[in-house]
PDB file of C-alpha atoms in Angstrom:
ATOM      1  CA  MET A   1      39.071  -2.971  27.662  1.00 82.00           C
ATOM      2  CA  SER A   2      41.511   0.050  27.000  1.00 78.00           C
ATOM      3  CA  SER A   3      44.424  -0.903  29.857  1.00 72.00           C
ATOM      4  CA  PRO A   4      45.661  -3.287  28.511  1.00 77.00           C
ATOM      5  CA  ASN A   5      43.703  -3.712  24.884  1.00 84.00           C
ATOM      6  CA  ALA A   6      42.016  -6.393  25.164  1.00 90.00           C
ATOM      7  CA  THR A   7      38.208  -7.725  24.337  1.00 93.00           C
ATOM      8  CA  ILE A   8      35.622  -9.302  26.550  1.00 94.00           C
ATOM      9  CA  GLU A   9      32.950 -11.052  25.078  1.00 94.00           C
ATOM     10  CA  ILE A  10      29.721 -12.751  26.333  1.00 93.00           C
ATOM     11  CA  LYS A  11      27.804 -15.164  24.068  1.00 93.00           C
ATOM     12  CA  ILE A  12      25.397 -18.069  23.399  1.00 94.00           C
ATOM     13  CA  GLY A  13      27.116 -21.350  22.007  1.00 95.00           C
ATOM     14  CA  ASP A  14      29.188 -24.322  22.424  1.00 95.00           C
ATOM     15  CA  LEU A  15      32.503 -24.235  23.685  1.00 96.00           C
ATOM     16  CA  PHE A  16      34.025 -26.582  21.456  1.00 96.00           C
ATOM     17  CA  ASP A  17      32.718 -24.362  18.429  1.00 95.00           C
ATOM     18  CA  GLU A  18      34.812 -21.570  19.469  1.00 94.00           C
ATOM     19  CA  PRO A  19      38.518 -21.264  17.940  1.00 90.00           C
ATOM     20  CA  GLY A  20      41.505 -20.559  19.653  1.00 92.00           C
ATOM     21  CA  HIS A  21      42.589 -21.834  23.388  1.00 97.00           C
ATOM     22  CA  LEU A  22      39.989 -23.373  25.780  1.00 98.00           C
ATOM     23  CA  VAL A  23      39.366 -23.697  29.495  1.00 98.00           C
ATOM     24  CA  ILE A  24      38.277 -26.811  30.763  1.00 97.00           C
ATOM     25  CA  GLY A  25      37.386 -26.978  34.197  1.00 94.00           C
ATOM     26  CA  ALA A  26      38.751 -30.173  36.203  1.00 95.00           C
ATOM     27  CA  ASN A  27      38.867 -31.633  39.737  1.00 95.00           C
ATOM     28  CA  ASP A  28      41.796 -31.617  42.131  1.00 96.00           C
ATOM     29  CA  VAL A  29      42.510 -35.033  41.236  1.00 97.00           C
ATOM     30  CA  PHE A  30      42.047 -34.706  37.166  1.00 97.00           C
ATOM     31  CA  ASP A  31      39.437 -37.434  37.035  1.00 96.00           C
ATOM     32  CA  THR A  32      38.892 -38.567  33.295  1.00 96.00           C
ATOM     33  CA  GLU A  33      37.075 -41.693  33.852  1.00 95.00           C
ATOM     34  CA  LEU A  34      33.472 -41.396  32.079  1.00 95.00           C
ATOM     35  CA  GLY A  35      30.394 -42.958  33.681  1.00 93.00           C
ATOM     36  CA  GLU A  36      30.052 -42.578  37.701  1.00 90.00           C
ATOM     37  CA  VAL A  37      33.058 -40.443  38.240  1.00 92.00           C
ATOM     38  CA  ILE A  38      32.744 -38.069  35.181  1.00 93.00           C
ATOM     39  CA  LYS A  39      29.500 -37.403  33.381  1.00 91.00           C
ATOM     40  CA  PRO A  40      29.513 -37.575  29.288  1.00 93.00           C
ATOM     41  CA  SER A  41      27.312 -34.629  29.020  1.00 90.00           C
ATOM     42  CA  SER A  42      29.944 -32.242  31.594  1.00 91.00           C
ATOM     43  CA  VAL A  43      32.818 -30.099  29.755  1.00 93.00           C
ATOM     44  CA  GLN A  44      34.965 -32.750  31.078  1.00 94.00           C
ATOM     45  CA  GLY A  45      33.119 -35.410  29.272  1.00 94.00           C
ATOM     46  CA  GLN A  46      32.800 -33.687  26.002  1.00 95.00           C
ATOM     47  CA  PHE A  47      36.393 -32.672  26.115  1.00 96.00           C
ATOM     48  CA  LEU A  48      37.219 -36.490  26.180  1.00 97.00           C
ATOM     49  CA  THR A  49      34.939 -37.619  23.565  1.00 96.00           C
ATOM     50  CA  GLY A  50      35.118 -34.509  21.357  1.00 95.00           C
ATOM     51  CA  VAL A  51      38.619 -33.283  21.302  1.00 95.00           C
ATOM     52  CA  TYR A  52      40.366 -36.866  22.211  1.00 96.00           C
ATOM     53  CA  HIS A  53      37.481 -39.210  20.495  1.00 96.00           C
ATOM     54  CA  GLY A  54      37.131 -41.021  23.670  1.00 96.00           C
ATOM     55  CA  ASP A  55      40.883 -42.057  23.832  1.00 97.00           C
ATOM     56  CA  GLN A  56      40.879 -42.161  27.765  1.00 97.00           C
ATOM     57  CA  LYS A  57      44.524 -43.323  27.868  1.00 97.00           C
ATOM     58  CA  ARG A  58      45.859 -40.632  25.839  1.00 97.00           C
ATOM     59  CA  LEU A  59      44.199 -38.135  27.606  1.00 98.00           C
ATOM     60  CA  ASP A  60      45.757 -39.745  30.819  1.00 97.00           C
ATOM     61  CA  ALA A  61      49.122 -39.950  29.712  1.00 98.00           C
ATOM     62  CA  GLU A  62      49.067 -36.512  28.556  1.00 98.00           C
ATOM     63  CA  ILE A  63      47.918 -35.418  32.050  1.00 98.00           C
ATOM     64  CA  ASP A  64      50.689 -37.210  33.968  1.00 97.00           C
ATOM     65  CA  ILE A  65      53.145 -35.421  31.764  1.00 97.00           C
ATOM     66  CA  ALA A  66      51.694 -31.982  32.555  1.00 98.00           C
ATOM     67  CA  LEU A  67      51.258 -32.832  36.189  1.00 98.00           C
ATOM     68  CA  GLU A  68      55.249 -33.318  36.509  1.00 97.00           C
ATOM     69  CA  PRO A  69      56.062 -30.198  37.893  1.00 96.00           C
ATOM     70  CA  PHE A  70      53.199 -30.434  40.511  1.00 96.00           C
ATOM     71  CA  LYS A  71      54.451 -33.746  41.764  1.00 94.00           C
ATOM     72  CA  ALA A  72      55.735 -32.333  44.927  1.00 95.00           C
ATOM     73  CA  ASP A  73      52.397 -30.884  46.014  1.00 95.00           C
ATOM     74  CA  LYS A  74      50.408 -34.015  45.537  1.00 96.00           C
ATOM     75  CA  LYS A  75      48.664 -35.833  48.315  1.00 96.00           C
ATOM     76  CA  ARG A  76      47.149 -39.379  48.201  1.00 95.00           C
ATOM     77  CA  GLU A  77      43.672 -39.877  48.732  1.00 90.00           C
ATOM     78  CA  ALA A  78      43.181 -43.567  50.283  1.00 86.00           C
ATOM     79  CA  ASN A  79      39.221 -43.525  50.653  1.00 87.00           C
ATOM     80  CA  LYS A  80      38.280 -42.514  47.318  1.00 88.00           C
ATOM     81  CA  LYS A  81      37.504 -46.300  45.583  1.00 85.00           C
ATOM     82  CA  LYS A  82      37.031 -45.038  41.840  1.00 92.00           C
ATOM     83  CA  GLY A  83      38.886 -42.732  39.581  1.00 92.00           C
ATOM     84  CA  LYS A  84      42.251 -41.555  40.338  1.00 95.00           C
ATOM     85  CA  PHE A  85      43.911 -40.932  44.212  1.00 94.00           C
ATOM     86  CA  TRP A  86      46.442 -38.299  43.822  1.00 96.00           C
ATOM     87  CA  ARG A  87      44.907 -35.112  44.763  1.00 97.00           C
ATOM     88  CA  TYR A  88      46.755 -31.655  43.825  1.00 98.00           C
ATOM     89  CA  PRO A  89      45.938 -28.301  45.145  1.00 97.00           C
ATOM     90  CA  ILE A  90      43.394 -26.213  43.762  1.00 97.00           C
ATOM     91  CA  GLY A  91      44.161 -23.862  41.231  1.00 97.00           C
ATOM     92  CA  THR A  92      46.472 -26.382  39.770  1.00 98.00           C
ATOM     93  CA  THR A  93      46.408 -25.621  35.713  1.00 98.00           C
ATOM     94  CA  LEU A  94      47.676 -27.859  33.199  1.00 98.00           C
ATOM     95  CA  VAL A  95      48.567 -27.027  29.442  1.00 98.00           C
ATOM     96  CA  LEU A  96      47.701 -29.512  26.854  1.00 97.00           C
ATOM     97  CA  GLY A  97      47.923 -29.367  22.978  1.00 91.00           C
ATOM     98  CA  PRO A  98      51.257 -28.500  20.802  1.00 84.00           C
ATOM     99  CA  ASP A  99      49.232 -25.214  19.045  1.00 81.00           C
ATOM    100  CA  ARG A 100      45.663 -25.043  20.341  1.00 91.00           C
ATOM    101  CA  GLN A 101      46.009 -25.225  23.766  1.00 96.00           C
ATOM    102  CA  PHE A 102      43.656 -26.571  26.685  1.00 98.00           C
ATOM    103  CA  PHE A 103      43.676 -25.135  30.021  1.00 98.00           C
ATOM    104  CA  LEU A 104      42.684 -27.700  32.612  1.00 98.00           C
ATOM    105  CA  ASN A 105      41.808 -25.577  35.590  1.00 97.00           C
ATOM    106  CA  ALA A 106      41.415 -27.452  39.211  1.00 97.00           C
ATOM    107  CA  TYR A 107      38.808 -25.509  40.624  1.00 95.00           C
ATOM    108  CA  GLY A 108      36.626 -27.918  42.802  1.00 93.00           C
ATOM    109  CA  PHE A 109      37.210 -31.064  45.069  1.00 94.00           C
ATOM    110  CA  MET A 110      36.356 -34.304  44.102  1.00 93.00           C
ATOM    111  CA  GLY A 111      34.816 -35.800  47.352  1.00 90.00           C
ATOM    112  CA  ASN A 112      35.350 -39.640  48.111  1.00 91.00           C
ATOM    113  CA  ASP A 113      31.478 -39.635  46.897  1.00 89.00           C
ATOM    114  CA  LEU A 114      32.405 -38.495  43.665  1.00 88.00           C
ATOM    115  CA  LYS A 115      30.445 -35.191  43.965  1.00 89.00           C
ATOM    116  CA  VAL A 116      32.965 -32.313  43.102  1.00 90.00           C
ATOM    117  CA  LYS A 117      32.469 -29.466  45.804  1.00 90.00           C
ATOM    118  CA  ALA A 118      33.754 -25.339  45.034  1.00 91.00           C
ATOM    119  CA  THR A 119      33.363 -22.844  47.358  1.00 90.00           C
ATOM    120  CA  ALA A 120      33.549 -19.183  45.947  1.00 90.00           C
ATOM    121  CA  ASP A 121      36.783 -18.424  47.195  1.00 93.00           C
ATOM    122  CA  ASP A 122      38.225 -21.773  45.534  1.00 93.00           C
ATOM    123  CA  ILE A 123      36.689 -20.374  42.011  1.00 94.00           C
ATOM    124  CA  TRP A 124      38.502 -17.279  42.634  1.00 95.00           C
ATOM    125  CA  TYR A 125      41.909 -18.526  43.201  1.00 97.00           C
ATOM    126  CA  SER A 126      41.611 -21.149  40.619  1.00 97.00           C
ATOM    127  CA  LEU A 127      40.673 -18.459  38.090  1.00 97.00           C
ATOM    128  CA  SER A 128      43.488 -16.274  39.130  1.00 97.00           C
ATOM    129  CA  CYS A 129      45.947 -19.120  38.654  1.00 98.00           C
ATOM    130  CA  LEU A 130      44.331 -19.897  35.440  1.00 98.00           C
ATOM    131  CA  TRP A 131      44.964 -16.330  34.119  1.00 98.00           C
ATOM    132  CA  GLU A 132      48.947 -16.508  35.353  1.00 97.00           C
ATOM    133  CA  LYS A 133      49.137 -19.347  33.281  1.00 97.00           C
ATOM    134  CA  VAL A 134      47.416 -18.188  30.270  1.00 97.00           C
ATOM    135  CA  ARG A 135      49.593 -15.461  30.454  1.00 96.00           C
ATOM    136  CA  LEU A 136      52.829 -17.457  30.210  1.00 96.00           C
ATOM    137  CA  LYS A 137      51.492 -20.121  27.853  1.00 95.00           C
ATOM    138  CA  GLY A 138      48.656 -18.493  25.887  1.00 95.00           C
ATOM    139  CA  HIS A 139      51.326 -16.376  23.474  1.00 93.00           C
ATOM    140  CA  GLY A 140      48.036 -13.555  23.638  1.00 92.00           C
ATOM    141  CA  LEU A 141      45.892 -15.340  21.564  1.00 94.00           C
ATOM    142  CA  GLU A 142      42.152 -15.592  22.482  1.00 96.00           C
ATOM    143  CA  VAL A 143      40.923 -17.553  24.891  1.00 98.00           C
ATOM    144  CA  THR A 144      37.446 -19.284  25.463  1.00 98.00           C
ATOM    145  CA  ILE A 145      35.992 -20.234  28.923  1.00 98.00           C
ATOM    146  CA  PRO A 146      32.634 -21.818  30.421  1.00 96.00           C
ATOM    147  CA  ILE A 147      30.775 -20.835  32.666  1.00 93.00           C
ATOM    148  CA  ILE A 148      32.907 -22.608  35.329  1.00 90.00           C
ATOM    149  CA  GLY A 149      31.204 -23.488  38.596  1.00 83.00           C
ATOM    150  CA  SER A 150      27.826 -24.493  37.661  1.00 76.00           C
ATOM    151  CA  ASP A 151      25.917 -27.460  37.281  1.00 66.00           C
ATOM    152  CA  LEU A 152      27.893 -30.431  39.034  1.00 56.00           C
ATOM    153  CA  ALA A 153      30.401 -28.432  41.073  1.00 53.00           C
ATOM    154  CA  ARG A 154      27.692 -27.190  43.487  1.00 60.00           C
ATOM    155  CA  THR A 155      28.782 -24.027  44.424  1.00 69.00           C
ATOM    156  CA  ASN A 156      25.432 -22.629  44.956  1.00 72.00           C
ATOM    157  CA  LEU A 157      25.978 -19.771  42.886  1.00 83.00           C
ATOM    158  CA  PRO A 158      24.287 -18.460  40.034  1.00 88.00           C
ATOM    159  CA  ARG A 159      25.400 -18.467  36.725  1.00 90.00           C
ATOM    160  CA  MET A 160      25.097 -14.692  36.284  1.00 92.00           C
ATOM    161  CA  THR A 161      27.401 -14.599  39.215  1.00 92.00           C
ATOM    162  CA  LEU A 162      29.595 -17.138  38.268  1.00 93.00           C
ATOM    163  CA  THR A 163      29.921 -15.094  34.690  1.00 94.00           C
ATOM    164  CA  LYS A 164      30.435 -11.962  36.929  1.00 94.00           C
ATOM    165  CA  LEU A 165      32.965 -13.842  38.858  1.00 95.00           C
ATOM    166  CA  ILE A 166      34.995 -14.916  35.736  1.00 96.00           C
ATOM    167  CA  VAL A 167      34.985 -11.380  34.166  1.00 94.00           C
ATOM    168  CA  ILE A 168      36.487  -9.269  37.187  1.00 94.00           C
ATOM    169  CA  SER A 169      39.031 -11.810  37.875  1.00 96.00           C
ATOM    170  CA  PHE A 170      40.247 -11.556  34.164  1.00 96.00           C
ATOM    171  CA  ILE A 171      40.094  -7.886  34.458  1.00 93.00           C
ATOM    172  CA  ALA A 172      42.115  -7.847  38.007  1.00 93.00           C
ATOM    173  CA  ALA A 173      44.747  -9.923  36.302  1.00 95.00           C
ATOM    174  CA  SER A 174      44.859  -8.225  33.054  1.00 93.00           C
ATOM    175  CA  LYS A 175      44.811  -4.790  34.951  1.00 91.00           C
ATOM    176  CA  LYS A 176      48.194  -6.231  36.654  1.00 92.00           C
ATOM    177  CA  ASP A 177      49.567  -7.334  33.361  1.00 93.00           C
ATOM    178  CA  PHE A 178      48.234  -8.521  29.722  1.00 94.00           C
ATOM    179  CA  VAL A 179      46.986 -11.902  29.597  1.00 96.00           C
ATOM    180  CA  THR A 180      45.279 -11.942  26.027  1.00 95.00           C
ATOM    181  CA  LYS A 181      43.945 -10.021  23.373  1.00 94.00           C
ATOM    182  CA  LYS A 182      40.455 -11.343  23.899  1.00 96.00           C
ATOM    183  CA  LEU A 183      38.498 -13.507  26.541  1.00 97.00           C
ATOM    184  CA  THR A 184      35.157 -15.180  25.672  1.00 97.00           C
ATOM    185  CA  VAL A 185      32.755 -16.221  28.115  1.00 96.00           C
ATOM    186  CA  VAL A 186      30.234 -19.006  26.272  1.00 96.00           C
ATOM    187  CA  ILE A 187      26.995 -19.522  27.676  1.00 93.00           C
ATOM    188  CA  HIS A 188      25.567 -22.658  26.569  1.00 90.00           C
ATOM    189  CA  PRO A 189      22.226 -22.175  24.938  1.00 91.00           C
ATOM    190  CA  LYS A 190      20.726 -24.557  27.743  1.00 88.00           C
ATOM    191  CA  ASP A 191      21.259 -21.836  30.322  1.00 87.00           C
ATOM    192  CA  LEU A 192      19.735 -19.060  28.470  1.00 86.00           C
ATOM    193  CA  ASP A 193      16.951 -18.754  30.706  1.00 87.00           C
ATOM    194  CA  SER A 194      19.731 -18.202  34.021  1.00 86.00           C
ATOM    195  CA  VAL A 195      21.204 -15.344  32.585  1.00 89.00           C
ATOM    196  CA  ASP A 196      20.150 -11.921  31.586  1.00 91.00           C
ATOM    197  CA  LEU A 197      22.356 -10.771  28.618  1.00 91.00           C
ATOM    198  CA  TYR A 198      21.368  -7.133  28.748  1.00 91.00           C
ATOM    199  CA  ALA A 199      22.241  -6.734  32.617  1.00 93.00           C
ATOM    200  CA  LEU A 200      25.769  -8.517  31.580  1.00 91.00           C
ATOM    201  CA  GLU A 201      26.044  -5.867  28.783  1.00 90.00           C
ATOM    202  CA  ASP A 202      25.211  -3.177  31.274  1.00 92.00           C
ATOM    203  CA  PHE A 203      27.568  -4.907  33.819  1.00 91.00           C
ATOM    204  CA  LEU A 204      30.614  -5.060  30.914  1.00 89.00           C
ATOM    205  CA  ASP A 205      29.990  -1.637  30.272  1.00 88.00           C
ATOM    206  CA  SER A 206      30.559  -0.872  34.130  1.00 87.00           C
ATOM    207  CA  MET A 207      33.394  -2.841  34.345  1.00 81.00           C
ATOM    208  CA  CYS A 208      35.334  -2.043  30.928  1.00 68.00           C
ATOM    209  CA  PHE A 209      37.299   1.339  30.689  1.00 62.00           C
TER     210      PHE A 209
END
């Protein structure tokens, strides 16, 4: 992008192999319990087992501290039987980590049946909130994001559409004010058959000017 000066990269890889700040998609109660609540194979599950070495108490403690500024907006969910019970607005974005930062972005509603749901509007709004937080806390350093909204979020949007949504929202935010010098969108190798990299390259060429 020429205005502002920023780079967008789409690549195949593992989110947790990337340098710089990472975006971790979350639900509106910021659940962390592995098993029926959070699938170990999900990005959230890998975040707990990889970055926090399975120390759920430590992660929950840091999440609770980061949630303090949002306490006035929380609502108790009386009918949820497992996991956490306090709901926060879609778009709530937490920042964990003193140096390398992890942006936990609530883009999905955790149902009482322990299934996460998110609409296209939810994802767009949560991304807008995310970029604002990255602008304030990311110090302009590169940020990597997975294709949030796929798989367990049940958006019914294909990965190509979700990838474009992420890119468009970042461009819109960057045109408003500088967000970061580089955004990398990581596509997991298992999802390679679901995306057309040549089409995405053409899309980027048409969007970035």
